[in-house]
Amino acid sequence: MSSRIAAIEVIPLRIPLSRVFSGSHYSMRNRTTIITRIRTQDGLVGECDNGDTDDDLHLGAGVIEEGMCP
């Protein structure tokens, strides 16, 4: 059985945190991720989350939207 991709949604999310969290090599003011949702012609839906860098959130979403979706 094969199914063709009908649509891809890219949902960049940025949630402000109550304080800055930091570790040895990072600090973050926001929690970010990119939800990617793929729908097939047969009605199957797959989702994944990727990317967690605040500064590159829209860059990562753009790579998916402009590089992979077409």
Short mmCIF file of C-alpha atoms in Angstrom, two decimals:
data_model
loop_
_atom_site.label_atom_id
_atom_site.label_comp_id
_atom_site.label_asym_id
_atom_site.label_seq_id
_atom_site.Cartn_x
_atom_site.Cartn_y
_atom_site.Cartn_z
CA MET A 1 0.00 0.00 0.00
CA SER A 2 1.36 3.39 -0.92
CA SER A 3 -0.09 6.73 -0.03
CA ARG A 4 0.71 10.13 -1.50
CA ILE A 5 1.31 13.22 0.58
CA ALA A 6 -1.60 15.63 0.23
CA ALA A 7 -0.45 18.44 2.52
CA ILE A 8 2.32 19.47 4.89
CA GLU A 9 1.74 21.95 7.72
CA VAL A 10 4.59 23.71 9.49
CA ILE A 11 3.72 25.24 12.87
CA PRO A 12 6.53 27.17 14.60
CA LEU A 13 5.84 27.65 18.33
CA ARG A 14 7.52 30.00 20.80
CA ILE A 15 6.37 29.98 24.44
CA PRO A 16 7.91 32.55 26.82
CA LEU A 17 9.27 31.02 30.03
CA SER A 18 8.77 32.54 33.47
CA ARG A 19 12.54 32.96 33.82
CA VAL A 20 15.75 32.33 31.89
CA PHE A 21 16.94 28.72 32.08
CA SER A 22 20.61 28.04 31.47
CA GLY A 23 23.17 25.27 31.46
CA SER A 24 26.84 24.96 30.69
CA HIS A 25 26.42 25.80 26.97
CA TYR A 26 22.98 27.36 26.62
CA SER A 27 20.41 29.75 28.01
CA MET A 28 16.82 30.14 26.93
CA ARG A 29 14.09 32.68 27.54
CA ASN A 30 11.55 30.81 25.40
CA ARG A 31 10.72 27.20 24.73
CA THR A 32 10.52 26.69 20.99
CA THR A 33 9.72 23.87 18.62
CA ILE A 34 8.42 23.29 15.12
CA ILE A 35 5.47 20.94 14.69
CA THR A 36 5.42 19.36 11.24
CA ARG A 37 2.17 17.64 10.25
CA ILE A 38 1.93 15.50 7.13
CA ARG A 39 -1.46 14.45 5.71
CA THR A 40 -1.84 11.78 3.06
CA GLN A 41 -4.51 11.37 0.42
CA ASP A 42 -5.74 8.31 2.33
CA GLY A 43 -6.37 10.34 5.49
CA LEU A 44 -3.31 9.28 7.47
CA VAL A 45 -1.73 12.01 9.58
CA GLY A 46 1.82 12.03 10.94
CA GLU A 47 3.31 14.63 13.26
CA CYS A 48 6.77 15.34 14.57
CA ASP A 49 8.41 18.10 16.53
CA ASN A 50 11.85 19.36 15.66
CA GLY A 51 14.14 22.29 16.24
CA ASP A 52 14.57 23.82 19.65
CA THR A 53 16.72 26.88 19.01
CA ASP A 54 14.94 30.17 19.61
CA ASP A 55 17.16 32.19 17.26
CA ASP A 56 16.71 29.75 14.38
CA LEU A 57 12.99 28.98 14.77
CA HIS A 58 11.80 30.71 11.60
CA LEU A 59 14.90 29.65 9.68
CA GLY A 60 14.12 26.00 10.46
CA ALA A 61 10.46 26.45 9.55
CA GLY A 62 11.53 28.08 6.28
CA VAL A 63 13.78 25.15 5.40
CA ILE A 64 10.83 22.80 5.78
CA GLU A 65 8.32 25.03 3.99
CA GLU A 66 10.54 26.12 1.12
CA GLY A 67 12.93 23.21 0.80
CA MET A 68 10.90 20.12 1.61
CA CYS A 69 7.24 20.96 1.00
CA PRO A 70 7.46 21.73 -2.72
#
